[in-house]
Structures are given as structure tokens and as C-alpha cells.
mmCIF file with all atom_site columns, C-alpha atoms in Angstrom:
data_model
loop_
_atom_site.group_PDB
_atom_site.id
_atom_site.type_symbol
_atom_site.label_atom_id
_atom_site.label_alt_id
_atom_site.label_comp_id
_atom_site.label_asym_id
_atom_site.label_entity_id
_atom_site.label_seq_id
_atom_site.pdbx_PDB_ins_code
_atom_site.Cartn_x
_atom_site.Cartn_y
_atom_site.Cartn_z
_atom_site.occupancy
_atom_site.B_iso_or_equiv
_atom_site.pdbx_formal_charge
_atom_site.auth_seq_id
_atom_site.auth_comp_id
_atom_site.auth_asym_id
_atom_site.auth_atom_id
_atom_site.pdbx_PDB_model_num
ATOM 1   C CA . MET V 1 1   ? -88.046 -46.100 22.412  1.00 54.00 ? 1291 MET V CA 1
ATOM 2   C CA . SER V 1 2   ? -86.569 -42.946 21.465  1.00 58.00 ? 1292 SER V CA 1
ATOM 3   C CA . THR V 1 3   ? -86.076 -41.222 18.011  1.00 57.00 ? 1293 THR V CA 1
ATOM 4   C CA . SER V 1 4   ? -82.380 -41.622 18.715  1.00 57.00 ? 1294 SER V CA 1
ATOM 5   C CA . ASP V 1 5   ? -82.731 -44.835 19.537  1.00 58.00 ? 1295 ASP V CA 1
ATOM 6   C CA . SER V 1 6   ? -83.983 -45.737 15.893  1.00 60.00 ? 1296 SER V CA 1
ATOM 7   C CA . TYR V 1 7   ? -80.257 -44.734 14.376  1.00 61.00 ? 1297 TYR V CA 1
ATOM 8   C CA . ILE V 1 8   ? -77.809 -46.670 16.233  1.00 62.00 ? 1298 ILE V CA 1
ATOM 9   C CA . ILE V 1 9   ? -76.391 -49.547 14.356  1.00 62.00 ? 1299 ILE V CA 1
ATOM 10  C CA . PRO V 1 10  ? -75.888 -52.542 16.869  1.00 60.00 ? 1300 PRO V CA 1
ATOM 11  C CA . ASP V 1 11  ? -72.783 -53.358 16.759  1.00 61.00 ? 1301 ASP V CA 1
ATOM 12  C CA . ALA V 1 12  ? -72.479 -57.474 14.340  1.00 56.00 ? 1302 ALA V CA 1
ATOM 13  C CA . SER V 1 13  ? -71.411 -60.357 16.606  1.00 57.00 ? 1303 SER V CA 1
ATOM 14  C CA . PRO V 1 14  ? -68.319 -61.819 15.156  1.00 54.00 ? 1304 PRO V CA 1
ATOM 15  C CA . GLU V 1 15  ? -70.931 -64.997 13.587  1.00 55.00 ? 1305 GLU V CA 1
ATOM 16  C CA . SER V 1 16  ? -72.481 -62.250 11.548  1.00 53.00 ? 1306 SER V CA 1
ATOM 17  C CA . SER V 1 17  ? -69.456 -61.057 10.062  1.00 53.00 ? 1307 SER V CA 1
ATOM 18  C CA . ASN V 1 18  ? -68.526 -63.929 8.982   1.00 55.00 ? 1308 ASN V CA 1
ATOM 19  C CA . ASP V 1 19  ? -72.219 -65.265 6.952   1.00 53.00 ? 1309 ASP V CA 1
ATOM 20  C CA . GLN V 1 20  ? -71.638 -61.015 5.544   1.00 54.00 ? 1310 GLN V CA 1
ATOM 21  C CA . ASP V 1 21  ? -68.177 -61.884 3.984   1.00 53.00 ? 1311 ASP V CA 1
ATOM 22  C CA . GLU V 1 22  ? -68.990 -64.640 2.912   1.00 56.00 ? 1312 GLU V CA 1
ATOM 23  C CA . VAL V 1 23  ? -72.480 -62.954 1.151   1.00 56.00 ? 1313 VAL V CA 1
ATOM 24  C CA . ASP V 1 24  ? -70.533 -60.305 0.269   1.00 59.00 ? 1314 ASP V CA 1
ATOM 25  C CA . SER V 1 25  ? -67.395 -62.122 -1.652  1.00 60.00 ? 1315 SER V CA 1
ATOM 26  C CA . LEU V 1 26  ? -67.054 -63.240 -5.040  1.00 57.00 ? 1316 LEU V CA 1
ATOM 27  C CA . PRO V 1 27  ? -67.842 -67.413 -6.743  1.00 57.00 ? 1317 PRO V CA 1
ATOM 28  C CA . SER V 1 28  ? -64.354 -69.345 -6.248  1.00 59.00 ? 1318 SER V CA 1
ATOM 29  C CA . SER V 1 29  ? -65.731 -70.137 -10.669 1.00 60.00 ? 1319 SER V CA 1
ATOM 30  C CA . ILE V 1 30  ? -66.478 -68.495 -12.807 1.00 58.00 ? 1320 ILE V CA 1
ATOM 31  C CA . ASP V 1 31  ? -70.651 -69.524 -14.177 1.00 57.00 ? 1321 ASP V CA 1
ATOM 32  C CA . SER V 1 32  ? -69.747 -70.772 -17.642 1.00 58.00 ? 1322 SER V CA 1
ATOM 33  C CA . SER V 1 33  ? -72.889 -69.474 -19.139 1.00 61.00 ? 1323 SER V CA 1
ATOM 34  C CA . ASP V 1 34  ? -71.284 -66.372 -18.720 1.00 59.00 ? 1324 ASP V CA 1
ATOM 35  C CA . LEU V 1 35  ? -68.881 -66.744 -20.521 1.00 59.00 ? 1325 LEU V CA 1
ATOM 36  C CA . ASP V 1 36  ? -71.061 -67.814 -23.256 1.00 67.00 ? 1326 ASP V CA 1
ATOM 37  C CA . SER V 1 37  ? -73.255 -64.380 -23.247 1.00 73.00 ? 1327 SER V CA 1
ATOM 38  C CA . GLU V 1 38  ? -69.884 -62.487 -23.577 1.00 75.00 ? 1328 GLU V CA 1
ATOM 39  C CA . GLU V 1 39  ? -69.020 -64.325 -26.325 1.00 76.00 ? 1329 GLU V CA 1
ATOM 40  C CA . GLU V 1 40  ? -72.347 -63.904 -28.569 1.00 79.00 ? 1330 GLU V CA 1
ATOM 41  C CA . SER V 1 41  ? -73.019 -60.736 -26.813 1.00 86.00 ? 1331 SER V CA 1
ATOM 42  C CA . ASP V 1 42  ? -69.234 -60.179 -28.855 1.00 86.00 ? 1332 ASP V CA 1
ATOM 43  C CA . ALA V 1 43  ? -70.310 -62.712 -32.350 1.00 86.00 ? 1333 ALA V CA 1
ATOM 44  C CA . GLN V 1 44  ? -73.459 -60.072 -32.525 1.00 90.00 ? 1334 GLN V CA 1
ATOM 45  C CA . ARG V 1 45  ? -71.545 -57.071 -31.976 1.00 91.00 ? 1335 ARG V CA 1
ATOM 46  C CA . GLU V 1 46  ? -68.974 -57.546 -34.652 1.00 92.00 ? 1336 GLU V CA 1
ATOM 47  C CA . TRP V 1 47  ? -71.867 -59.472 -36.947 1.00 92.00 ? 1337 TRP V CA 1
ATOM 48  C CA . GLU V 1 48  ? -73.936 -55.832 -36.613 1.00 93.00 ? 1338 GLU V CA 1
ATOM 49  C CA . ALA V 1 49  ? -70.332 -54.222 -37.718 1.00 93.00 ? 1339 ALA V CA 1
ATOM 50  C CA . SER V 1 50  ? -69.570 -56.090 -40.706 1.00 93.00 ? 1340 SER V CA 1
ATOM 51  C CA . LEU V 1 51  ? -73.164 -55.872 -41.359 1.00 94.00 ? 1341 LEU V CA 1
ATOM 52  C CA . GLN V 1 52  ? -73.354 -52.190 -41.753 1.00 94.00 ? 1342 GLN V CA 1
ATOM 53  C CA . GLN V 1 53  ? -70.176 -52.136 -43.817 1.00 93.00 ? 1343 GLN V CA 1
ATOM 54  C CA . LEU V 1 54  ? -71.742 -54.179 -46.293 1.00 93.00 ? 1344 LEU V CA 1
ATOM 55  C CA . GLU V 1 55  ? -74.348 -51.867 -45.948 1.00 93.00 ? 1345 GLU V CA 1
ATOM 56  C CA . LEU V 1 56  ? -72.455 -48.597 -46.876 1.00 92.00 ? 1346 LEU V CA 1
ATOM 57  C CA . VAL V 1 57  ? -70.723 -50.845 -49.632 1.00 90.00 ? 1347 VAL V CA 1
ATOM 58  C CA . LEU V 1 58  ? -73.611 -51.325 -51.403 1.00 90.00 ? 1348 LEU V CA 1
ATOM 59  C CA . THR V 1 59  ? -75.392 -48.709 -51.562 1.00 91.00 ? 1349 THR V CA 1
ATOM 60  C CA . MET V 1 60  ? -72.391 -45.503 -51.290 1.00 90.00 ? 1350 MET V CA 1
ATOM 61  C CA . VAL V 1 61  ? -70.890 -47.997 -54.838 1.00 88.00 ? 1351 VAL V CA 1
ATOM 62  C CA . ILE V 1 62  ? -72.164 -50.860 -55.995 1.00 89.00 ? 1352 ILE V CA 1
ATOM 63  C CA . VAL V 1 63  ? -76.104 -49.193 -55.909 1.00 90.00 ? 1353 VAL V CA 1
ATOM 64  C CA . PRO V 1 64  ? -74.735 -45.735 -58.128 1.00 90.00 ? 1354 PRO V CA 1
ATOM 65  C CA . TYR V 1 65  ? -72.885 -48.044 -59.428 1.00 89.00 ? 1355 TYR V CA 1
ATOM 66  C CA . ALA V 1 66  ? -75.177 -50.075 -61.650 1.00 90.00 ? 1356 ALA V CA 1
ATOM 67  C CA . GLY V 1 67  ? -77.596 -47.600 -61.400 1.00 90.00 ? 1357 GLY V CA 1
ATOM 68  C CA . LYS V 1 68  ? -74.997 -45.420 -63.304 1.00 89.00 ? 1358 LYS V CA 1
ATOM 69  C CA . TYR V 1 69  ? -74.433 -48.741 -65.916 1.00 88.00 ? 1359 TYR V CA 1
ATOM 70  C CA . PHE V 1 70  ? -77.530 -50.279 -66.848 1.00 91.00 ? 1360 PHE V CA 1
ATOM 71  C CA . GLY V 1 71  ? -79.010 -46.379 -66.885 1.00 91.00 ? 1361 GLY V CA 1
ATOM 72  C CA . ARG V 1 72  ? -76.173 -46.191 -69.594 1.00 87.00 ? 1362 ARG V CA 1
ATOM 73  C CA . LYS V 1 73  ? -78.018 -49.116 -71.158 1.00 87.00 ? 1363 LYS V CA 1
ATOM 74  C CA . PHE V 1 74  ? -81.312 -47.706 -71.353 1.00 92.00 ? 1364 PHE V CA 1
ATOM 75  C CA . ALA V 1 75  ? -80.797 -44.220 -72.510 1.00 90.00 ? 1365 ALA V CA 1
ATOM 76  C CA . TYR V 1 76  ? -78.592 -46.588 -75.702 1.00 86.00 ? 1366 TYR V CA 1
ATOM 77  C CA . TRP V 1 77  ? -81.564 -48.925 -76.298 1.00 88.00 ? 1367 TRP V CA 1
ATOM 78  C CA . SER V 1 78  ? -84.874 -46.663 -76.409 1.00 91.00 ? 1368 SER V CA 1
ATOM 79  C CA . TRP V 1 79  ? -82.607 -44.381 -78.877 1.00 89.00 ? 1369 TRP V CA 1
ATOM 80  C CA . ALA V 1 80  ? -81.467 -46.995 -81.263 1.00 87.00 ? 1370 ALA V CA 1
ATOM 81  C CA . LYS V 1 81  ? -85.840 -47.351 -80.705 1.00 89.00 ? 1371 LYS V CA 1
ATOM 82  C CA . TYR V 1 82  ? -86.441 -44.252 -81.236 1.00 90.00 ? 1372 TYR V CA 1
ATOM 83  C CA . MET V 1 83  ? -84.198 -43.905 -84.502 1.00 87.00 ? 1373 MET V CA 1
ATOM 84  C CA . GLU V 1 84  ? -85.501 -46.391 -85.751 1.00 87.00 ? 1374 GLU V CA 1
ATOM 85  C CA . TRP V 1 85  ? -89.325 -45.585 -85.355 1.00 88.00 ? 1375 TRP V CA 1
ATOM 86  C CA . MET V 1 86  ? -89.004 -41.728 -86.634 1.00 89.00 ? 1376 MET V CA 1
ATOM 87  C CA . TYR V 1 87  ? -86.784 -42.381 -89.129 1.00 87.00 ? 1377 TYR V CA 1
ATOM 88  C CA . PRO V 1 88  ? -86.054 -45.482 -91.688 1.00 84.00 ? 1378 PRO V CA 1
ATOM 89  C CA . VAL V 1 89  ? -82.916 -46.292 -90.491 1.00 82.00 ? 1379 VAL V CA 1
ATOM 90  C CA . GLU V 1 90  ? -81.697 -49.575 -89.159 1.00 82.00 ? 1380 GLU V CA 1
ATOM 91  C CA . ILE V 1 91  ? -79.537 -49.105 -85.387 1.00 76.00 ? 1381 ILE V CA 1
ATOM 92  C CA . ARG V 1 92  ? -76.505 -51.958 -84.457 1.00 78.00 ? 1382 ARG V CA 1
ATOM 93  C CA . PHE V 1 93  ? -73.816 -52.712 -82.245 1.00 73.00 ? 1383 PHE V CA 1
ATOM 94  C CA . THR V 1 94  ? -71.591 -54.019 -84.494 1.00 77.00 ? 1384 THR V CA 1
ATOM 95  C CA . ASN V 1 95  ? -68.989 -55.587 -82.094 1.00 77.00 ? 1385 ASN V CA 1
ATOM 96  C CA . LYS V 1 96  ? -71.736 -56.039 -78.150 1.00 78.00 ? 1386 LYS V CA 1
ATOM 97  C CA . THR V 1 97  ? -68.313 -56.938 -75.828 1.00 84.00 ? 1387 THR V CA 1
ATOM 98  C CA . ALA V 1 98  ? -66.856 -53.226 -76.664 1.00 80.00 ? 1388 ALA V CA 1
ATOM 99  C CA . PHE V 1 99  ? -70.149 -51.943 -76.713 1.00 74.00 ? 1389 PHE V CA 1
ATOM 100 C CA . LYS V 1 100 ? -70.212 -53.694 -73.050 1.00 77.00 ? 1390 LYS V CA 1
ATOM 101 C CA . ALA V 1 101 ? -67.164 -52.225 -71.870 1.00 80.00 ? 1391 ALA V CA 1
ATOM 102 C CA . ALA V 1 102 ? -67.794 -49.101 -73.180 1.00 77.00 ? 1392 ALA V CA 1
ATOM 103 C CA . GLY V 1 103 ? -70.775 -48.360 -71.013 1.00 74.00 ? 1393 GLY V CA 1
ATOM 104 C CA . ALA V 1 104 ? -68.772 -50.389 -68.165 1.00 76.00 ? 1394 ALA V CA 1
ATOM 105 C CA . VAL V 1 105 ? -65.910 -47.612 -68.237 1.00 76.00 ? 1395 VAL V CA 1
ATOM 106 C CA . GLU V 1 106 ? -68.246 -44.812 -68.346 1.00 74.00 ? 1396 GLU V CA 1
ATOM 107 C CA . ALA V 1 107 ? -70.206 -45.914 -65.656 1.00 72.00 ? 1397 ALA V CA 1
ATOM 108 C CA . ALA V 1 108 ? -67.011 -46.229 -64.034 1.00 74.00 ? 1398 ALA V CA 1
ATOM 109 C CA . ALA V 1 109 ? -65.923 -42.613 -64.992 1.00 73.00 ? 1399 ALA V CA 1
ATOM 110 C CA . THR V 1 110 ? -67.098 -39.980 -62.701 1.00 66.00 ? 1400 THR V CA 1
ATOM 111 C CA . LEU V 1 111 ? -67.612 -42.612 -59.725 1.00 60.00 ? 1401 LEU V CA 1
#
């Protein structure tokens, strides 16, 4: 066998070409497991996107607002405790709902 003979591809007989066509053709029915996996991956991508959006809302809006609100509440509380401790004065908030509403409005004012 010479080196030029090793690179020659023999002609395919008609019988073998039919076998090859069957192998190369697409299946006649679509496998339902493939569709299920596509639907699951789409659902998984949508779920991850919605979790990412929820995380953004929490980190960009809710956490700063809550931190500012509770920080102001703590500042007012600690100031009242300091004034009561340092001086003989009693600090009372007469209208607690107005105080809470004012704190919420102040916290949202600069967001």
C-alpha cells in the first residue's frame, strides 16, 4: 500500500448511503424530556431574574429607608435618655402616631 492510496476515500455503495442518510436525519418525534428541560431552564432563568430584581429592591430602597427610619428613632430615644440622665427633665412624646409619621416622612424626604 503506497502513501497515496491511504488518502483515497472509497466510493460509497448505494446500500451504505441509505444507512448513512438514516443516521443523519432528524428524529421523527420530538422527545418530551427535551421540551421539559427547556421549560425548566426557562423557568429557572425567570426565577433567578426575579430574585435578582427582589434583591435590588431590597438593597436599593427598603434597607436604606428602614435604616434611616430606625436610626432616627434610635437617635431621638438616645437623646431623650441622655437629657433625662444629664438634666432633671422629663421627655414625653404626646402624640406617638404623629411622631412616627413625622419620622417616616423625614426618612423618606431625602431618598
